[in-house]
mmCIF file of C-alpha atoms in Angstrom:
data_model
loop_
_atom_site.group_PDB
_atom_site.id
_atom_site.type_symbol
_atom_site.label_atom_id
_atom_site.label_comp_id
_atom_site.label_asym_id
_atom_site.label_seq_id
_atom_site.Cartn_x
_atom_site.Cartn_y
_atom_site.Cartn_z
ATOM 1 C CA MET A 244 -4.786 119.225 -24.009
ATOM 2 C CA THR A 245 -7.026 116.154 -23.441
ATOM 3 C CA LYS A 246 -10.485 116.459 -25.055
ATOM 4 C CA PHE A 247 -13.357 114.498 -23.507
ATOM 5 C CA ASN A 248 -16.284 113.355 -25.700
ATOM 6 C CA ASN A 249 -18.866 114.057 -23.002
ATOM 7 C CA ARG A 250 -19.338 115.019 -19.394
ATOM 8 C CA ARG A 251 -19.909 111.373 -18.333
ATOM 9 C CA GLU A 252 -16.431 110.377 -19.619
ATOM 10 C CA PHE A 253 -14.847 113.309 -17.764
ATOM 11 C CA LEU A 254 -16.521 112.366 -14.476
ATOM 12 C CA LYS A 255 -15.540 108.703 -14.904
ATOM 13 C CA ILE A 256 -11.860 109.551 -15.329
ATOM 14 C CA SER A 257 -11.950 112.100 -12.479
ATOM 15 C CA ALA A 258 -13.460 109.529 -10.137
ATOM 16 C CA ALA A 259 -10.758 107.008 -11.017
ATOM 17 C CA GLY A 260 -8.111 109.579 -10.208
ATOM 18 C CA ALA A 261 -9.678 110.345 -6.859
ATOM 19 C CA LEU A 262 -9.857 106.621 -6.062
ATOM 20 C CA GLY A 263 -6.184 106.330 -6.859
ATOM 21 C CA LEU A 264 -5.334 109.038 -4.343
ATOM 22 C CA THR A 265 -7.510 107.319 -1.745
ATOM 23 C CA VAL A 266 -5.789 103.980 -2.258
ATOM 24 C CA LEU A 267 -2.321 105.528 -2.105
ATOM 25 C CA GLY A 268 -3.266 107.426 1.031
ATOM 26 C CA PRO A 269 -0.299 109.171 2.692
ATOM 27 C CA LEU A 270 2.055 107.922 -0.022
ATOM 28 C CA ALA A 271 0.399 110.246 -2.494
ATOM 29 C CA CYS A 272 1.580 113.234 -0.461
ATOM 30 C CA ALA A 273 4.653 111.690 1.158
ATOM 31 C CA PRO A 274 7.308 114.276 2.043
ATOM 32 C CA LYS A 275 10.465 114.288 0.004
ATOM 33 C CA ALA A 276 13.283 112.298 1.612
ATOM 34 C CA VAL A 277 15.837 114.403 3.446
ATOM 35 C CA ASP A 278 18.980 115.032 1.430
ATOM 36 C CA ARG A 279 21.467 114.545 4.224
ATOM 37 C CA LYS A 280 24.423 115.719 2.174
ATOM 38 C CA SER A 281 22.783 119.129 1.777
ATOM 39 C CA PHE A 282 23.444 119.762 5.477
ATOM 40 C CA GLY A 283 27.208 119.562 4.960
ATOM 41 C CA VAL A 284 27.853 117.322 7.951
ATOM 42 C CA GLY A 285 31.448 116.155 8.138
ATOM 43 C CA LEU A 286 33.121 113.103 9.624
ATOM 44 C CA GLN A 287 36.500 112.758 11.297
ATOM 45 C CA LEU A 288 37.754 109.435 9.921
ATOM 46 C CA TYR A 289 39.461 108.592 13.218
ATOM 47 C CA THR A 290 35.952 107.426 14.116
ATOM 48 C CA ILE A 291 36.313 104.482 11.727
ATOM 49 C CA ARG A 292 40.080 103.992 11.889
ATOM 50 C CA ASP A 293 39.915 100.199 12.150
ATOM 51 C CA ALA A 294 37.487 99.966 9.252
ATOM 52 C CA MET A 295 39.686 102.276 7.162
ATOM 53 C CA ALA A 296 42.731 100.131 7.913
ATOM 54 C CA ALA A 297 40.851 97.052 6.717
ATOM 55 C CA ASP A 298 38.995 98.458 3.685
ATOM 56 C CA VAL A 299 39.503 102.067 2.600
ATOM 57 C CA LEU A 300 37.205 102.068 -0.420
ATOM 58 C CA GLY A 301 34.380 100.101 1.179
ATOM 59 C CA SER A 302 34.459 102.212 4.336
ATOM 60 C CA LEU A 303 34.353 105.494 2.432
ATOM 61 C CA LYS A 304 31.375 104.278 0.408
ATOM 62 C CA LYS A 305 29.502 103.452 3.617
ATOM 63 C CA VAL A 306 30.221 106.955 4.922
ATOM 64 C CA SER A 307 28.923 108.519 1.720
ATOM 65 C CA ASP A 308 25.825 106.314 1.711
ATOM 66 C CA LEU A 309 25.020 107.490 5.246
ATOM 67 C CA GLY A 310 24.918 111.057 3.953
ATOM 68 C CA TYR A 311 28.151 112.567 5.231
ATOM 69 C CA LYS A 312 29.426 115.269 2.885
ATOM 70 C CA ASN A 313 32.790 116.447 4.241
ATOM 71 C CA LEU A 314 35.764 114.509 5.546
ATOM 72 C CA GLU A 315 38.560 115.191 7.987
ATOM 73 C CA LEU A 316 41.423 112.729 7.605
ATOM 74 C CA ALA A 317 43.521 111.051 10.280
ATOM 75 C CA SER A 318 46.233 109.303 8.294
ATOM 76 C CA TYR A 319 49.156 111.150 6.721
ATOM 77 C CA SER A 320 52.506 109.426 6.347
ATOM 78 C CA ASP A 321 55.364 109.594 3.843
ATOM 79 C CA GLY A 322 53.444 111.983 1.635
ATOM 80 C CA LYS A 323 50.398 109.706 1.392
ATOM 81 C CA PHE A 324 46.908 109.617 2.833
ATOM 82 C CA TYR A 325 45.626 106.184 3.815
ATOM 83 C CA GLY A 326 48.328 104.799 1.546
ATOM 84 C CA TYR A 327 47.261 106.809 -1.500
ATOM 85 C CA ALA A 328 48.969 109.712 -3.230
ATOM 86 C CA PRO A 329 47.132 113.021 -2.611
ATOM 87 C CA LYS A 330 45.475 113.375 -6.019
ATOM 88 C CA GLU A 331 44.534 109.701 -6.077
ATOM 89 C CA PHE A 332 42.838 109.834 -2.694
ATOM 90 C CA LYS A 333 41.111 113.104 -3.558
ATOM 91 C CA LYS A 334 39.592 111.497 -6.670
ATOM 92 C CA ILE A 335 38.368 108.473 -4.692
ATOM 93 C CA VAL A 336 36.524 110.741 -2.275
ATOM 94 C CA SER A 337 35.224 113.083 -4.973
ATOM 95 C CA ASP A 338 33.823 110.183 -6.999
ATOM 96 C CA LEU A 339 31.772 109.233 -3.923
ATOM 97 C CA GLY A 340 30.230 112.711 -3.745
ATOM 98 C CA MET A 341 32.261 113.902 -0.772
ATOM 99 C CA THR A 342 34.860 116.591 -0.130
ATOM 100 C CA ILE A 343 38.080 116.461 1.900
ATOM 101 C CA LEU A 344 38.099 119.622 3.991
ATOM 102 C CA SER A 345 40.635 118.941 6.711
ATOM 103 C CA SER A 346 43.425 116.663 7.877
ATOM 104 C CA HIS A 347 44.869 115.893 11.300
ATOM 105 C CA THR A 348 48.656 115.952 11.222
ATOM 106 C CA GLN A 349 50.926 115.674 14.242
ATOM 107 C CA VAL A 350 53.767 118.118 14.855
ATOM 108 C CA GLU A 351 55.831 116.574 17.646
ATOM 109 C CA ALA A 352 57.316 118.480 20.580
ATOM 110 C CA ALA A 353 60.794 118.050 19.096
ATOM 111 C CA GLY A 354 59.636 120.447 16.392
ATOM 112 C CA ILE A 355 59.718 120.317 12.632
ATOM 113 C CA THR A 356 62.184 121.677 10.113
ATOM 114 C CA VAL A 357 61.183 124.268 7.565
ATOM 115 C CA ASP A 358 61.710 121.692 4.817
ATOM 116 C CA ASN A 359 59.496 119.112 6.546
ATOM 117 C CA ALA A 360 56.798 121.684 7.208
ATOM 118 C CA GLN A 361 56.877 122.783 3.570
ATOM 119 C CA LYS A 362 56.602 119.170 2.405
ATOM 120 C CA MET A 363 53.620 118.635 4.691
ATOM 121 C CA ALA A 364 52.028 121.850 3.397
ATOM 122 C CA ASP A 365 52.626 120.965 -0.250
ATOM 123 C CA ASP A 366 51.159 117.457 0.146
ATOM 124 C CA HIS A 367 48.047 118.853 1.781
ATOM 125 C CA ALA A 368 47.752 121.566 -0.855
ATOM 126 C CA GLU A 369 47.817 118.858 -3.525
ATOM 127 C CA LEU A 370 45.065 117.071 -1.623
ATOM 128 C CA GLY A 371 43.069 120.306 -1.730
ATOM 129 C CA VAL A 372 42.218 120.696 1.965
ATOM 130 C CA LYS A 373 41.233 123.977 3.592
ATOM 131 C CA TYR A 374 42.556 122.986 7.028
ATOM 132 C CA CYS A 375 45.420 121.065 8.569
ATOM 133 C CA VAL A 376 45.039 120.464 12.305
ATOM 134 C CA GLN A 377 47.331 119.549 15.198
ATOM 135 C CA PRO A 378 45.235 116.948 17.057
ATOM 136 C CA TRP A 379 47.210 115.917 20.119
ATOM 137 C CA VAL A 380 49.974 116.552 22.646
ATOM 138 C CA ASN A 381 51.710 113.517 24.129
ATOM 139 C CA GLU A 382 51.325 113.105 27.870
ATOM 140 C CA GLU A 383 55.030 113.581 28.610
ATOM 141 C CA ASP A 384 54.923 116.959 26.841
ATOM 142 C CA ARG A 385 52.042 118.437 28.839
ATOM 143 C CA ASN A 386 54.024 120.957 30.839
ATOM 144 C CA ILE A 387 54.345 124.731 30.714
ATOM 145 C CA GLU A 388 57.756 124.888 29.054
ATOM 146 C CA THR A 389 56.918 122.407 26.301
ATOM 147 C CA TYR A 390 53.507 123.929 25.650
ATOM 148 C CA LYS A 391 55.155 127.313 25.027
ATOM 149 C CA LYS A 392 57.724 125.792 22.678
ATOM 150 C CA MET A 393 55.083 123.888 20.750
ATOM 151 C CA VAL A 394 52.859 126.929 20.326
ATOM 152 C CA GLY A 395 55.825 128.800 18.889
ATOM 153 C CA ASP A 396 56.500 125.949 16.465
ATOM 154 C CA TRP A 397 52.837 125.772 15.458
ATOM 155 C CA ASN A 398 52.796 129.483 14.642
ATOM 156 C CA GLU A 399 55.691 128.906 12.250
ATOM 157 C CA VAL A 400 53.980 125.891 10.677
ATOM 158 C CA GLY A 401 50.843 128.004 10.351
ATOM 159 C CA LYS A 402 52.752 130.620 8.362
ATOM 160 C CA ILE A 403 54.024 127.964 5.959
ATOM 161 C CA MET A 404 50.539 126.504 5.610
ATOM 162 C CA LYS A 405 49.128 129.953 4.955
ATOM 163 C CA GLY A 406 51.592 130.276 2.079
ATOM 164 C CA VAL A 407 49.857 127.425 0.222
ATOM 165 C CA GLY A 408 46.338 128.554 1.114
ATOM 166 C CA ILE A 409 45.734 126.257 4.107
ATOM 167 C CA GLN A 410 44.584 127.277 7.573
ATOM 168 C CA PHE A 411 46.443 125.513 10.372
ATOM 169 C CA GLY A 412 44.487 124.636 13.509
ATOM 170 C CA TYR A 413 44.563 123.079 16.954
ATOM 171 C CA HIS A 414 42.145 120.451 18.279
ATOM 172 C CA ASN A 415 41.684 120.396 22.051
ATOM 173 C CA HIS A 416 41.017 117.631 24.526
ATOM 174 C CA ASN A 417 40.457 118.314 28.216
ATOM 175 C CA PHE A 418 44.060 118.304 29.486
ATOM 176 C CA GLU A 419 44.723 121.814 28.112
ATOM 177 C CA PHE A 420 42.304 123.120 30.759
ATOM 178 C CA LYS A 421 44.146 121.501 33.680
ATOM 179 C CA ASN A 422 45.568 123.951 36.199
ATOM 180 C CA ILE A 423 49.352 123.510 36.414
ATOM 181 C CA ASP A 424 50.772 125.473 39.355
ATOM 182 C CA GLY A 425 48.325 128.306 38.815
ATOM 183 C CA VAL A 426 48.562 128.240 35.014
ATOM 184 C CA VAL A 427 45.707 126.994 32.859
ATOM 185 C CA PRO A 428 47.416 126.325 29.501
ATOM 186 C CA TYR A 429 44.346 126.847 27.328
ATOM 187 C CA PHE A 430 43.724 130.353 28.696
ATOM 188 C CA ASP A 431 47.239 131.381 29.686
ATOM 189 C CA ILE A 432 49.336 129.937 26.843
ATOM 190 C CA PHE A 433 47.315 128.596 23.930
ATOM 191 C CA MET A 434 44.821 131.395 23.294
ATOM 192 C CA PRO A 435 47.129 134.357 24.018
ATOM 193 C CA GLU A 436 50.205 132.976 22.237
ATOM 194 C CA MET A 437 48.648 131.278 19.208
ATOM 195 C CA ASP A 438 48.497 133.795 16.380
ATOM 196 C CA PRO A 439 44.851 133.896 15.207
ATOM 197 C CA GLU A 440 46.012 134.607 11.667
ATOM 198 C CA TYR A 441 47.890 131.308 11.505
ATOM 199 C CA ILE A 442 46.037 129.043 13.947
ATOM 200 C CA THR A 443 42.302 128.555 14.337
ATOM 201 C CA MET A 444 40.760 126.385 17.036
ATOM 202 C CA GLU A 445 38.903 123.177 16.348
ATOM 203 C CA LEU A 446 36.742 123.012 19.441
ATOM 204 C CA ASP A 447 35.878 119.515 20.628
ATOM 205 C CA LEU A 448 32.530 119.973 22.336
ATOM 206 C CA PHE A 449 32.771 116.729 24.326
ATOM 207 C CA TRP A 450 36.209 117.383 25.822
ATOM 208 C CA THR A 451 35.428 121.024 26.538
ATOM 209 C CA ASN A 452 32.355 119.985 28.501
ATOM 210 C CA LYS A 453 34.276 117.273 30.335
ATOM 211 C CA ALA A 454 36.781 119.924 31.451
ATOM 212 C CA GLY A 455 33.862 121.846 32.956
ATOM 213 C CA TYR A 456 33.514 124.661 30.420
ATOM 214 C CA ASP A 457 30.551 125.906 28.424
ATOM 215 C CA PRO A 458 31.593 126.292 24.763
ATOM 216 C CA VAL A 459 29.428 129.405 24.409
ATOM 217 C CA ASP A 460 31.441 131.112 27.170
ATOM 218 C CA LEU A 461 34.594 130.420 25.151
ATOM 219 C CA PHE A 462 33.013 131.908 22.022
ATOM 220 C CA ASN A 463 32.158 135.079 23.897
ATOM 221 C CA LYS A 464 35.656 135.282 25.379
ATOM 222 C CA TYR A 465 37.422 134.607 22.060
ATOM 223 C CA PRO A 466 34.976 135.533 19.271
ATOM 224 C CA GLY A 467 35.776 134.385 15.765
ATOM 225 C CA ARG A 468 38.526 131.945 16.716
ATOM 226 C CA PHE A 469 36.674 128.631 16.374
ATOM 227 C CA GLN A 470 36.252 127.821 12.691
ATOM 228 C CA LEU A 471 35.831 124.071 13.262
ATOM 229 C CA PHE A 472 33.667 122.065 15.669
ATOM 230 C CA HIS A 473 34.026 118.434 16.659
ATOM 231 C CA MET A 474 30.545 117.105 17.309
ATOM 232 C CA LYS A 475 30.354 114.324 19.854
ATOM 233 C CA ASP A 476 27.969 113.766 22.719
ATOM 234 C CA MET A 477 28.414 112.558 26.284
ATOM 235 C CA GLY A 478 26.218 110.182 28.224
ATOM 236 C CA LYS A 479 26.181 112.118 31.486
ATOM 237 C CA LYS A 480 27.203 115.309 33.184
ATOM 238 C CA GLU A 481 29.855 114.846 35.835
ATOM 239 C CA ALA A 482 32.515 116.709 37.763
ATOM 240 C CA PRO A 483 35.300 118.140 35.555
ATOM 241 C CA PHE A 484 38.287 115.862 34.912
ATOM 242 C CA PHE A 485 41.464 116.149 32.871
ATOM 243 C CA ASP A 486 42.617 112.633 32.022
ATOM 244 C CA VAL A 487 41.634 111.433 28.545
ATOM 245 C CA ASN A 488 38.840 109.080 29.597
ATOM 246 C CA LYS A 489 36.605 108.617 26.571
ATOM 247 C CA ASP A 490 34.252 105.931 27.916
ATOM 248 C CA ASP A 491 31.343 108.385 27.973
ATOM 249 C CA VAL A 492 31.424 109.295 24.266
ATOM 250 C CA THR A 493 28.108 108.668 22.532
ATOM 251 C CA SER A 494 26.381 109.561 19.260
ATOM 252 C CA VAL A 495 25.425 113.165 18.609
ATOM 253 C CA GLY A 496 21.974 113.806 20.023
ATOM 254 C CA ALA A 497 21.962 110.644 22.127
ATOM 255 C CA GLY A 498 23.479 112.294 25.196
ATOM 256 C CA VAL A 499 23.166 115.432 27.311
ATOM 257 C CA ILE A 500 24.985 118.173 25.365
ATOM 258 C CA ASP A 501 22.676 120.975 24.208
ATOM 259 C CA PHE A 502 23.950 121.272 20.633
ATOM 260 C CA LYS A 503 21.206 123.669 19.565
ATOM 261 C CA SER A 504 22.267 126.324 22.075
ATOM 262 C CA ILE A 505 25.899 125.900 21.045
ATOM 263 C CA LEU A 506 25.106 126.157 17.333
ATOM 264 C CA ALA A 507 22.944 129.214 17.995
ATOM 265 C CA ALA A 508 26.221 130.963 18.864
ATOM 266 C CA LYS A 509 28.175 129.629 15.879
ATOM 267 C CA ASP A 510 28.472 133.054 14.265
ATOM 268 C CA VAL A 511 30.091 134.431 17.410
ATOM 269 C CA ALA A 512 32.432 131.438 17.380
ATOM 270 C CA GLY A 513 33.273 131.972 13.710
ATOM 271 C CA MET A 514 32.350 128.340 12.977
ATOM 272 C CA LYS A 515 32.463 127.272 9.319
ATOM 273 C CA TYR A 516 32.438 123.461 9.429
ATOM 274 C CA MET A 517 31.556 120.615 11.772
ATOM 275 C CA PHE A 518 32.789 117.038 11.976
ATOM 276 C CA VAL A 519 31.165 114.167 13.829
ATOM 277 C CA GLU A 520 33.685 112.137 15.820
ATOM 278 C CA ASP A 521 33.503 109.111 18.090
ATOM 279 C CA ASP A 522 36.817 108.342 19.796
ATOM 280 C CA ASN A 523 35.488 104.907 20.779
ATOM 281 C CA GLN A 524 34.540 103.891 17.218
ATOM 282 C CA GLY A 525 30.954 103.386 18.336
ATOM 283 C CA ASN A 526 32.044 100.669 20.787
ATOM 284 C CA GLY A 527 32.517 98.260 17.903
ATOM 285 C CA ARG A 528 29.533 99.492 15.877
ATOM 286 C CA PRO A 529 30.891 102.655 14.230
ATOM 287 C CA PHE A 530 28.606 102.830 11.223
ATOM 288 C CA GLU A 531 25.475 102.183 13.282
ATOM 289 C CA GLU A 532 26.493 104.977 15.656
ATOM 290 C CA LEU A 533 27.260 107.287 12.738
ATOM 291 C CA GLU A 534 23.751 106.662 11.413
ATOM 292 C CA VAL A 535 22.331 107.811 14.754
ATOM 293 C CA SER A 536 24.476 110.968 14.719
ATOM 294 C CA ILE A 537 23.614 112.097 11.218
ATOM 295 C CA LYS A 538 19.945 111.234 11.632
ATOM 296 C CA ASN A 539 19.722 113.352 14.784
ATOM 297 C CA LEU A 540 21.615 116.201 13.148
ATOM 298 C CA THR A 541 19.576 116.305 9.945
ATOM 299 C CA THR A 542 16.122 115.718 11.445
ATOM 300 C CA ASP A 543 16.387 117.686 14.680
ATOM 301 C CA ILE A 544 19.534 119.559 15.681
ATOM 302 C CA LEU A 545 20.197 121.373 12.394
ATOM 303 C CA VAL A 546 16.580 122.038 11.432
#
């Protein structure tokens, strides 16, 4: 404990301390910087696909520096992820302070053999993901008969994935909501015929809105079936449409979607993780747009 020789010395030192606080002003009591990673915001790497093709390591570092914590991949081929073996890529990401949670992997309409599905499952298990997601249906396959066949195939893939501890999933666009001769595939085929034990839904909030549906209504209709959210905003509200027109994609919080009301119902949805995505790669400025998204999420939407 400091011992002062007299009261005058004590007052002199106290006054100097007070002056220091006055000079520093607001800096003396500046709030601690927000730890963005603590919010667990994820990124679908399709958002920066061109950057990843040009520079995997540099692009991942930029993503980490922005504060994204979790990743969803969009490149699996010949047993590798972005050209790296599973354990190698996992270490790259882990060393940057991030976690690979999910991977988009296409199962074509022609189907997949049990051996191929097992190989895909084993590679993803080695990578350590919790989810593997079907992201797309080719335009020529968007008909009732093929949808039914594909859902059956996905259930089988989901069983194989479950065997290695991975949850299979399906990511929607807007075309699944298109009425085909009185049948709306999302409600009449996908949700009733996908086995909830083997397939969870990754709800894309942009495409669901563009199809004219309120995500919260879907949560109430199918509680617990939406473990993953794709977070992307839209510039304007407009009449529902079902072609994949992505010109209106914008950064999260920069558009018209009410994310707070959607996230208020996340427990009903069964949501566990969210991933920011921009199909347009930020119109040539992906990292700048990703900064806007994570800033809005961590300073407003999630607080």
